[in-house]
Coordinates of C-alpha atoms in Angstrom, one line a residue:
X1 CA 13.8 40.2 35.6
X2 CA 15.3 37.0 33.8
X3 CA 18.8 37.3 34.6
X4 CA 18.3 37.9 38.3
X5 CA 15.7 34.8 38.2
X6 CA 19.0 32.7 36.7
X7 CA 21.4 34.3 39.2
X8 CA 19.3 33.0 42.0
X9 CA 18.9 29.8 40.7
X10 CA 22.8 30.0 40.3
X11 CA 22.9 31.1 44.0
X12 CA 21.3 28.8 45.4
X13 CA 22.5 25.4 43.0
X14 CA 26.4 27.0 44.2
X15 CA 25.2 26.8 48.0
X16 CA 23.9 23.2 47.4
X17 CA 27.5 22.4 46.0
X18 CA 29.2 24.5 48.8
X19 CA 27.6 22.4 51.7
X20 CA 27.6 19.0 49.9
X21 CA 30.2 17.4 52.5
X22 CA 30.1 14.3 50.2
X23 CA 31.7 16.1 47.1
X24 CA 33.3 19.7 48.5
X25 CA 36.6 19.6 47.7
X26 CA 37.1 22.7 50.0
X27 CA 36.1 21.6 53.6
X28 CA 36.5 25.1 55.1
X29 CA 34.4 26.6 52.7
X30 CA 31.8 23.8 53.1
X31 CA 32.0 24.2 57.1
X32 CA 31.3 27.9 56.5
X33 CA 28.6 27.8 54.2
X34 CA 26.7 25.5 56.2
X35 CA 27.4 27.9 59.6
X36 CA 26.1 30.8 57.3
X37 CA 23.0 29.1 56.4
X38 CA 22.1 27.7 60.2
X39 CA 23.4 30.7 62.0
X40 CA 23.3 33.7 59.5
X41 CA 25.2 36.6 61.0
X42 CA 26.5 34.4 64.4
X43 CA 28.7 32.4 61.7
X44 CA 32.0 32.2 62.0
X45 CA 33.8 35.7 61.6
X46 CA 31.0 37.2 60.5
X47 CA 32.5 37.8 57.2
X48 CA 31.2 37.2 53.6
X49 CA 31.8 34.4 51.5
X50 CA 33.3 36.5 48.8
X51 CA 36.5 35.3 50.0
X52 CA 34.9 31.6 49.5
X53 CA 33.4 32.3 46.2
X54 CA 30.0 33.9 47.3
X55 CA 29.4 37.5 47.2
X56 CA 26.1 37.5 49.7
X57 CA 26.6 38.1 53.2
X58 CA 25.9 35.1 55.8
X59 CA 23.1 36.4 57.1
X60 CA 21.4 37.3 54.0
X61 CA 22.1 33.4 53.0
X62 CA 20.5 32.7 56.4
X63 CA 17.4 34.9 55.8
X64 CA 17.4 33.5 51.9
X65 CA 17.2 30.0 52.8
X66 CA 14.5 29.6 55.6
X67 CA 12.2 32.5 54.2
X68 CA 12.3 30.1 51.3
X69 CA 11.7 27.1 53.4
X70 CA 8.7 28.5 54.9
X71 CA 7.2 30.9 52.5
X72 CA 8.3 30.0 49.2
X73 CA 9.8 33.2 48.4
X74 CA 12.8 35.1 48.6
X75 CA 14.1 37.5 51.0
X76 CA 17.1 39.9 51.8
X77 CA 20.4 39.3 49.5
X78 CA 18.9 37.3 47.4
X79 CA 15.3 38.9 46.7
X80 CA 14.2 39.3 43.4
X81 CA 13.2 42.6 41.8
X82 CA 9.6 44.0 42.5
X83 CA 7.0 41.8 39.9
X84 CA 6.6 42.9 36.6
X85 CA 2.7 41.8 35.5
X86 CA 0.7 39.2 35.4
X87 CA 1.9 37.7 32.4
X88 CA 4.9 36.7 34.2
X89 CA 3.1 34.9 37.3
X90 CA 3.5 31.3 36.1
X91 CA 7.2 31.8 35.4
X92 CA 7.6 33.5 38.8
X93 CA 5.8 30.6 40.7
X94 CA 7.9 28.1 38.7
X95 CA 10.9 29.8 39.7
X96 CA 10.1 30.0 43.6
X97 CA 8.9 26.6 43.4
X98 CA 12.5 25.7 42.2
X99 CA 14.3 27.5 44.6
X100 CA 12.2 26.3 47.5
X101 CA 13.4 23.0 46.6
X102 CA 17.0 23.8 46.4
X103 CA 16.8 25.8 50.1
X104 CA 15.3 22.4 51.3
X105 CA 18.6 20.6 50.0
X106 CA 20.5 23.4 51.1
X107 CA 19.3 23.0 55.0
X108 CA 19.7 19.3 54.7
X109 CA 23.3 19.6 53.4
X110 CA 24.2 21.9 56.3
X111 CA 22.8 19.9 58.9
X112 CA 24.1 16.6 57.6
X113 CA 27.5 18.3 57.2
X114 CA 27.8 19.6 60.6
X115 CA 26.4 16.4 62.0
X116 CA 29.2 14.5 60.5
X117 CA 31.8 16.8 61.7
X118 CA 30.3 16.5 65.3
X119 CA 29.4 20.2 65.0
X120 CA 25.4 20.2 65.0
X121 CA 24.7 20.0 68.4
X122 CA 26.7 23.1 69.7
X123 CA 24.7 24.9 66.6
X124 CA 21.1 23.6 67.4
X125 CA 21.6 24.8 71.0
X126 CA 23.0 28.5 70.2
X127 CA 21.3 30.7 68.1
X128 CA 19.6 28.4 65.7
X129 CA 15.7 29.2 65.6
X130 CA 14.5 25.9 66.8
X131 CA 10.6 26.1 66.8
X132 CA 10.6 28.3 64.0
X133 CA 12.1 26.1 61.8
X134 CA 10.1 22.8 63.2
X135 CA 6.9 24.7 62.3
X136 CA 7.8 25.4 59.0
X137 CA 9.2 21.7 58.3
X138 CA 5.9 20.3 59.7
X139 CA 4.0 22.4 57.4
X140 CA 5.9 21.3 54.4
X141 CA 5.4 17.8 55.2
X142 CA 1.7 18.6 55.8
X143 CA 1.4 19.8 52.1
X144 CA 1.7 16.4 50.7
X145 CA -2.2 15.6 52.1
X146 CA -3.4 17.7 49.7
X147 CA -0.7 17.6 46.8
X148 CA 1.1 14.2 46.5
X149 CA 3.6 16.1 44.0
X150 CA 5.0 17.5 47.2
X151 CA 6.6 14.3 48.1
X152 CA 10.1 15.1 47.3
X153 CA 10.1 18.3 49.1
X154 CA 8.5 16.6 52.0
X155 CA 10.9 13.8 52.1
X156 CA 13.7 16.8 52.5
X157 CA 11.9 18.1 55.0
X158 CA 11.4 15.0 57.4
X159 CA 14.9 14.5 56.6
X160 CA 16.2 17.9 58.4
X161 CA 13.6 17.2 61.2
X162 CA 15.2 13.9 61.9
X163 CA 18.6 15.5 61.9
X164 CA 17.2 18.3 64.2
X165 CA 15.6 15.3 66.4
X166 CA 18.8 13.6 66.9
X167 CA 20.4 16.3 68.6
X168 CA 18.0 18.2 70.2
X169 CA 15.7 17.3 72.7
X170 CA 13.7 20.3 73.1
X171 CA 13.1 20.0 69.6
X172 CA 11.5 16.8 70.0
X173 CA 9.6 17.9 73.0
X174 CA 8.3 20.8 70.9
X175 CA 7.5 18.9 67.6
X176 CA 5.8 16.1 69.8
X177 CA 3.5 18.6 71.8
X178 CA 2.5 20.2 68.2
X179 CA 1.5 17.0 67.0
X180 CA 4.4 15.8 64.7
X181 CA 3.6 12.2 64.7
X182 CA -0.1 12.9 63.6
X183 CA 1.2 15.2 60.2
X184 CA 4.1 12.4 59.8
X185 CA 1.4 9.7 59.6
X186 CA -0.8 11.8 57.5
X187 CA 2.2 12.4 55.1
X188 CA 2.6 8.5 55.4
X189 CA -0.6 7.4 54.5
X190 CA -0.8 10.2 51.5
X191 CA 2.9 9.9 50.1
X192 CA 5.2 7.8 52.1
X193 CA 4.0 4.5 50.4
X194 CA 4.5 5.7 47.1
X195 CA 7.8 7.9 47.6
X196 CA 10.6 5.5 49.1
X197 CA 12.8 8.5 50.4
X198 CA 9.6 10.1 52.1
X199 CA 8.5 7.0 53.7
X200 CA 11.8 5.7 55.2
X201 CA 12.4 9.3 56.5
X202 CA 9.0 9.4 58.0
X203 CA 9.6 6.1 59.6
X204 CA 12.5 7.2 61.5
X205 CA 11.7 10.5 62.6
X206 CA 8.1 8.8 63.9
X207 CA 10.4 6.5 66.0
X208 CA 12.4 8.8 67.3
X209 CA 9.7 11.3 68.3
X210 CA 7.7 8.5 70.0
X211 CA 10.9 7.7 72.2
X212 CA 10.5 11.2 73.4
X213 CA 6.6 10.5 74.1
X214 CA 7.5 7.3 75.9
X215 CA 10.1 9.3 78.0
X216 CA 7.5 11.8 78.9
X217 CA 5.0 9.3 79.9
X218 CA 7.0 7.6 82.1
X219 CA 8.0 10.8 83.8
X220 CA 4.3 11.2 84.5
X221 CA 3.8 8.1 86.5
X222 CA 6.8 8.4 88.4

């Protein structure tokens, strides 16, 4: 089982590198990987990343990333073997926590890369599960109120939300209606003042959600 866990970790670390537009030496690989993360089977050519250096289908990548982001556990092609006993519970928990953090990083990398290429708007307005993603990311940010050690993960989740909100009005409206500002303000109070990245991401994400709130209020009075 340890070999499988190591393979999962290596796979996620490879995805971080594949989707890092600032350091990738293969721009086409980075673009394909980012599309696979966000769109799954709807990614271009619906092929496999085996041709690009990874042997997992795009649908498996998408499911694995979003399962880790939302539930902190693997699914699909990356899934680990069945549990072997209670004595491995701590190791499994540590492993899933690490993969969860890597998955958030992969998600942010993918959003940033596609934004840089001017492709994010089209993708978020197609088959990307906006509402499910917003709910999962807000839930991640909420964890800081109970556990300040989650601040870095919350910072990544807030960064992902900001990137989504920049190009997707529907996501901003959905988040505002589901108490995003309150969640962000509580996270700022709990960890944003001590964690610089989290604080900065919360401030600008609140700003962009509040802009939507003002627009809706203006329409209500017109």
